[in-house]
Amino acid sequence: PPGERFAVVLSDGTKVYLHSGSNLRYPVSFGSVSRDVTLEGRAYFDVSKSKVPFIVTTEDMRVEVLGTSFDVEAKRSAARSSVILIEGSVKVHTKGESRIISPDEMLSFNREVSVTTVKNVDSRAMTQWKDGILVLRDISFNDMLESLANWYGVEIVNRSSVSEYERFNGKFDRENIEAAVKTVALSARVRYRIEKGKLIMVDNT
């Protein structure tokens, strides 16, 4: 559910940390040919080493590893899917293309134009959400509000005119939603109010 995180240990010893608003489908026990799971949303995988490939399938990606730590984000509502590699190596299959990425690289697949890109990132910082700290880098205002809504388990309605081309960064803990919203409003030069339990973001007047 929104506002919650969940950790699970699979039959092979692999640890999976599920972000809020995410679903993971996996078998009670894995076979001898492959270890297959299906993800919708976001999860951090700490995969037990094995000669049997571990495969994460999302709506538009297939991520294949033998044993490593990585983060997969594949939300249905987002414009892109991504894989962040912490250590080891992974092979990512997107539409008609396969790429191998290295530690501290993020592969992004833009769903709207079917383009795959790879860039260097601070993988440890970008995956701190599993430890209770959400780090957001270079995202739109709407995407930031959606991430915060999932993170804190609240409904946020954007009625502001902040440009979709403006980019935001932020670092948020689990505890203080009021401080987070005040910081967001200040950086975006908007204000907020609470209506019937919802956070409404509006332009400054």
CSV table of C-alpha atoms in Angstrom, one decimal:
chain,number,residue,atom,x,y,z
A,1,PRO,CA,0.0,0.0,0.0
A,2,PRO,CA,1.0,3.7,-0.4
A,3,GLY,CA,3.2,4.9,2.4
A,4,GLU,CA,4.6,1.4,3.2
A,5,ARG,CA,7.7,-0.6,2.3
A,6,PHE,CA,8.0,-4.4,2.4
A,7,ALA,CA,10.9,-6.8,2.4
A,8,VAL,CA,10.7,-10.5,1.4
A,9,VAL,CA,13.3,-13.3,1.1
A,10,LEU,CA,12.7,-15.6,-1.9
A,11,SER,CA,13.3,-19.3,-1.9
A,12,ASP,CA,16.9,-19.0,-3.2
A,13,GLY,CA,17.8,-16.5,-0.5
A,14,THR,CA,17.4,-13.4,-2.7
A,15,LYS,CA,16.2,-10.3,-0.7
A,16,VAL,CA,13.7,-8.0,-2.3
A,17,TYR,CA,12.7,-4.6,-0.9
A,18,LEU,CA,9.4,-3.4,-2.4
A,19,HIS,CA,8.6,0.3,-2.7
A,20,SER,CA,5.1,1.5,-1.8
A,21,GLY,CA,2.5,1.0,-4.5
A,22,SER,CA,4.4,-2.0,-6.0
A,23,ASN,CA,3.6,-5.6,-6.9
A,24,LEU,CA,5.9,-8.6,-7.1
A,25,ARG,CA,4.9,-12.0,-8.5
A,26,TYR,CA,7.2,-14.9,-7.7
A,27,PRO,CA,7.0,-18.7,-7.4
A,28,VAL,CA,7.0,-20.6,-4.1
A,29,SER,CA,10.3,-22.2,-5.3
A,30,PHE,CA,12.4,-21.6,-8.4
A,31,GLY,CA,13.2,-24.2,-11.1
A,32,SER,CA,16.6,-25.3,-12.3
A,33,VAL,CA,16.6,-23.3,-15.6
A,34,SER,CA,15.8,-19.8,-14.5
A,35,ARG,CA,14.6,-17.7,-11.5
A,36,ASP,CA,11.7,-15.6,-12.8
A,37,VAL,CA,9.8,-12.8,-11.1
A,38,THR,CA,7.4,-10.2,-12.4
A,39,LEU,CA,7.4,-6.6,-11.1
A,40,GLU,CA,5.1,-3.7,-11.4
A,41,GLY,CA,6.3,-0.6,-9.5
A,42,ARG,CA,9.7,-0.4,-7.9
A,43,ALA,CA,12.0,-2.8,-6.1
A,44,TYR,CA,15.6,-3.3,-4.9
A,45,PHE,CA,17.0,-6.7,-5.5
A,46,ASP,CA,19.9,-8.3,-3.6
A,47,VAL,CA,20.2,-11.5,-5.7
A,48,SER,CA,21.9,-14.6,-4.3
A,49,LYS,CA,24.7,-15.8,-6.6
A,50,SER,CA,23.9,-18.9,-8.7
A,51,LYS,CA,24.5,-20.3,-12.2
A,52,VAL,CA,20.8,-20.1,-12.7
A,53,PRO,CA,19.8,-16.7,-14.2
A,54,PHE,CA,17.6,-14.4,-12.1
A,55,ILE,CA,15.2,-12.6,-14.4
A,56,VAL,CA,13.0,-9.6,-13.6
A,57,THR,CA,10.2,-9.0,-16.1
A,58,THR,CA,8.3,-5.7,-16.3
A,59,GLU,CA,5.8,-4.3,-18.8
A,60,ASP,CA,8.6,-3.2,-21.1
A,61,MET,CA,11.9,-4.6,-19.8
A,62,ARG,CA,13.6,-7.9,-19.0
A,63,VAL,CA,16.5,-7.7,-16.6
A,64,GLU,CA,18.8,-10.7,-16.3
A,65,VAL,CA,21.5,-11.3,-13.7
A,66,LEU,CA,23.4,-14.2,-12.0
A,67,GLY,CA,23.9,-12.5,-8.7
A,68,THR,CA,24.1,-8.8,-7.8
A,69,SER,CA,22.4,-5.8,-6.3
A,70,PHE,CA,20.2,-3.5,-8.5
A,71,ASP,CA,17.1,-1.4,-8.5
A,72,VAL,CA,14.2,-1.6,-11.0
A,73,GLU,CA,11.5,1.0,-11.4
A,74,ALA,CA,8.6,0.3,-13.8
A,75,LYS,CA,5.5,2.2,-12.8
A,76,ARG,CA,2.6,2.0,-15.2
A,77,SER,CA,2.0,5.8,-14.9
A,78,ALA,CA,5.6,6.9,-15.5
A,79,ALA,CA,7.0,8.0,-18.8
A,80,ARG,CA,10.1,5.8,-18.4
A,81,SER,CA,11.3,2.6,-16.8
A,82,SER,CA,14.8,2.3,-15.3
A,83,VAL,CA,17.4,0.0,-13.9
A,84,ILE,CA,20.1,1.2,-11.5
A,85,LEU,CA,23.1,-1.1,-10.9
A,86,ILE,CA,24.9,-1.1,-7.5
A,87,GLU,CA,27.4,-3.8,-8.1
A,88,GLY,CA,28.2,-6.7,-10.5
A,89,SER,CA,26.6,-6.5,-14.0
A,90,VAL,CA,23.1,-6.9,-15.5
A,91,LYS,CA,21.8,-7.3,-19.0
A,92,VAL,CA,18.7,-5.3,-19.8
A,93,HIS,CA,16.5,-6.2,-22.7
A,94,THR,CA,14.1,-3.5,-24.0
A,95,LYS,CA,12.2,-3.4,-27.3
A,96,GLY,CA,14.6,-4.7,-29.9
A,97,GLU,CA,17.7,-3.9,-27.9
A,98,SER,CA,19.9,-5.4,-25.2
A,99,ARG,CA,22.5,-3.6,-23.1
A,100,ILE,CA,24.9,-4.6,-20.3
A,101,ILE,CA,25.3,-1.9,-17.7
A,102,SER,CA,28.1,-1.4,-15.1
A,103,PRO,CA,28.0,-0.3,-11.4
A,104,ASP,CA,26.8,3.3,-10.9
A,105,GLU,CA,25.0,3.3,-14.2
A,106,MET,CA,21.3,3.9,-14.7
A,107,LEU,CA,19.6,2.6,-17.9
A,108,SER,CA,16.4,4.4,-18.7
A,109,PHE,CA,13.8,3.3,-21.3
A,110,ASN,CA,11.6,6.2,-22.6
A,111,ARG,CA,8.2,4.6,-23.3
A,112,GLU,CA,6.9,7.4,-25.4
A,113,VAL,CA,9.6,7.3,-28.0
A,114,SER,CA,11.1,3.8,-27.3
A,115,VAL,CA,14.6,5.1,-26.7
A,116,THR,CA,17.1,3.6,-24.3
A,117,THR,CA,19.8,5.7,-22.6
A,118,VAL,CA,22.5,5.0,-20.0
A,119,LYS,CA,24.1,7.6,-17.7
A,120,ASN,CA,26.3,7.6,-14.6
A,121,VAL,CA,24.6,8.0,-11.2
A,122,ASP,CA,25.3,7.7,-7.5
A,123,SER,CA,23.7,4.3,-7.2
A,124,ARG,CA,23.9,4.2,-3.4
A,125,ALA,CA,22.2,7.5,-3.0
A,126,MET,CA,19.5,6.7,-5.6
A,127,THR,CA,18.6,3.5,-3.7
A,128,GLN,CA,18.4,4.8,-0.2
A,129,TRP,CA,14.6,4.5,-0.2
A,130,LYS,CA,15.0,0.9,1.0
A,131,ASP,CA,16.6,2.4,4.2
A,132,GLY,CA,14.0,5.1,4.7
A,133,ILE,CA,15.4,8.0,2.7
A,134,LEU,CA,13.9,9.0,-0.7
A,135,VAL,CA,16.3,10.7,-3.0
A,136,LEU,CA,14.8,12.3,-6.2
A,137,ARG,CA,17.1,13.6,-8.9
A,138,ASP,CA,16.2,15.6,-12.1
A,139,ILE,CA,12.5,14.9,-12.2
A,140,SER,CA,9.4,16.9,-13.1
A,141,PHE,CA,7.1,18.5,-10.6
A,142,ASN,CA,4.3,16.1,-11.3
A,143,ASP,CA,6.6,13.1,-11.0
A,144,MET,CA,8.0,14.5,-7.7
A,145,LEU,CA,4.5,14.9,-6.3
A,146,GLU,CA,3.6,11.4,-7.4
A,147,SER,CA,6.7,10.0,-5.7
A,148,LEU,CA,5.9,11.9,-2.5
A,149,ALA,CA,2.3,10.8,-2.5
A,150,ASN,CA,3.4,7.1,-2.7
A,151,TRP,CA,6.2,7.7,-0.2
A,152,TYR,CA,4.0,9.2,2.5
A,153,GLY,CA,0.7,7.6,1.7
A,154,VAL,CA,-1.2,10.8,1.0
A,155,GLU,CA,-3.2,12.2,-1.9
A,156,ILE,CA,-1.6,15.2,-3.6
A,157,VAL,CA,-3.5,17.2,-6.2
A,158,ASN,CA,-1.5,19.5,-8.4
A,159,ARG,CA,-3.4,22.6,-9.5
A,160,SER,CA,-0.3,24.7,-10.1
A,161,SER,CA,1.1,25.9,-13.4
A,162,VAL,CA,4.7,24.7,-12.8
A,163,SER,CA,6.2,23.8,-16.1
A,164,GLU,CA,6.7,20.1,-17.0
A,165,TYR,CA,10.1,21.1,-18.2
A,166,GLU,CA,11.3,22.4,-14.9
A,167,ARG,CA,13.4,19.8,-13.0
A,168,PHE,CA,13.7,19.2,-9.2
A,169,ASN,CA,15.9,17.4,-6.8
A,170,GLY,CA,15.2,16.4,-3.2
A,171,LYS,CA,16.0,14.2,-0.2
A,172,PHE,CA,13.2,13.1,2.1
A,173,ASP,CA,13.0,11.0,5.2
A,174,ARG,CA,10.0,8.9,6.3
A,175,GLU,CA,8.9,11.0,9.3
A,176,ASN,CA,8.2,14.6,8.5
A,177,ILE,CA,5.7,15.0,5.7
A,178,GLU,CA,4.9,18.6,6.7
A,179,ALA,CA,8.6,19.7,6.3
A,180,ALA,CA,8.8,17.9,3.0
A,181,VAL,CA,5.7,19.6,1.6
A,182,LYS,CA,6.9,23.1,2.8
A,183,THR,CA,10.3,22.5,1.1
A,184,VAL,CA,8.7,21.4,-2.1
A,185,ALA,CA,6.3,24.4,-2.2
A,186,LEU,CA,9.2,26.8,-1.5
A,187,SER,CA,11.5,25.4,-4.3
A,188,ALA,CA,8.6,25.3,-6.8
A,189,ARG,CA,7.4,28.8,-5.8
A,190,VAL,CA,3.9,27.5,-5.1
A,191,ARG,CA,1.8,27.2,-1.9
A,192,TYR,CA,-0.4,24.4,-0.6
A,193,ARG,CA,-3.5,23.9,1.4
A,194,ILE,CA,-5.3,20.9,2.9
A,195,GLU,CA,-8.8,20.0,1.7
A,196,LYS,CA,-10.7,16.9,3.0
A,197,GLY,CA,-7.4,15.2,3.8
A,198,LYS,CA,-5.8,16.0,0.4
A,199,LEU,CA,-2.8,18.2,-0.2
A,200,ILE,CA,-3.6,20.7,-2.9
A,201,MET,CA,-0.7,22.5,-4.6
A,202,VAL,CA,-1.7,25.9,-6.1
A,203,ASP,CA,0.1,28.9,-7.6
A,204,ASN,CA,1.2,31.8,-5.4
A,205,THR,CA,-1.3,34.7,-5.7
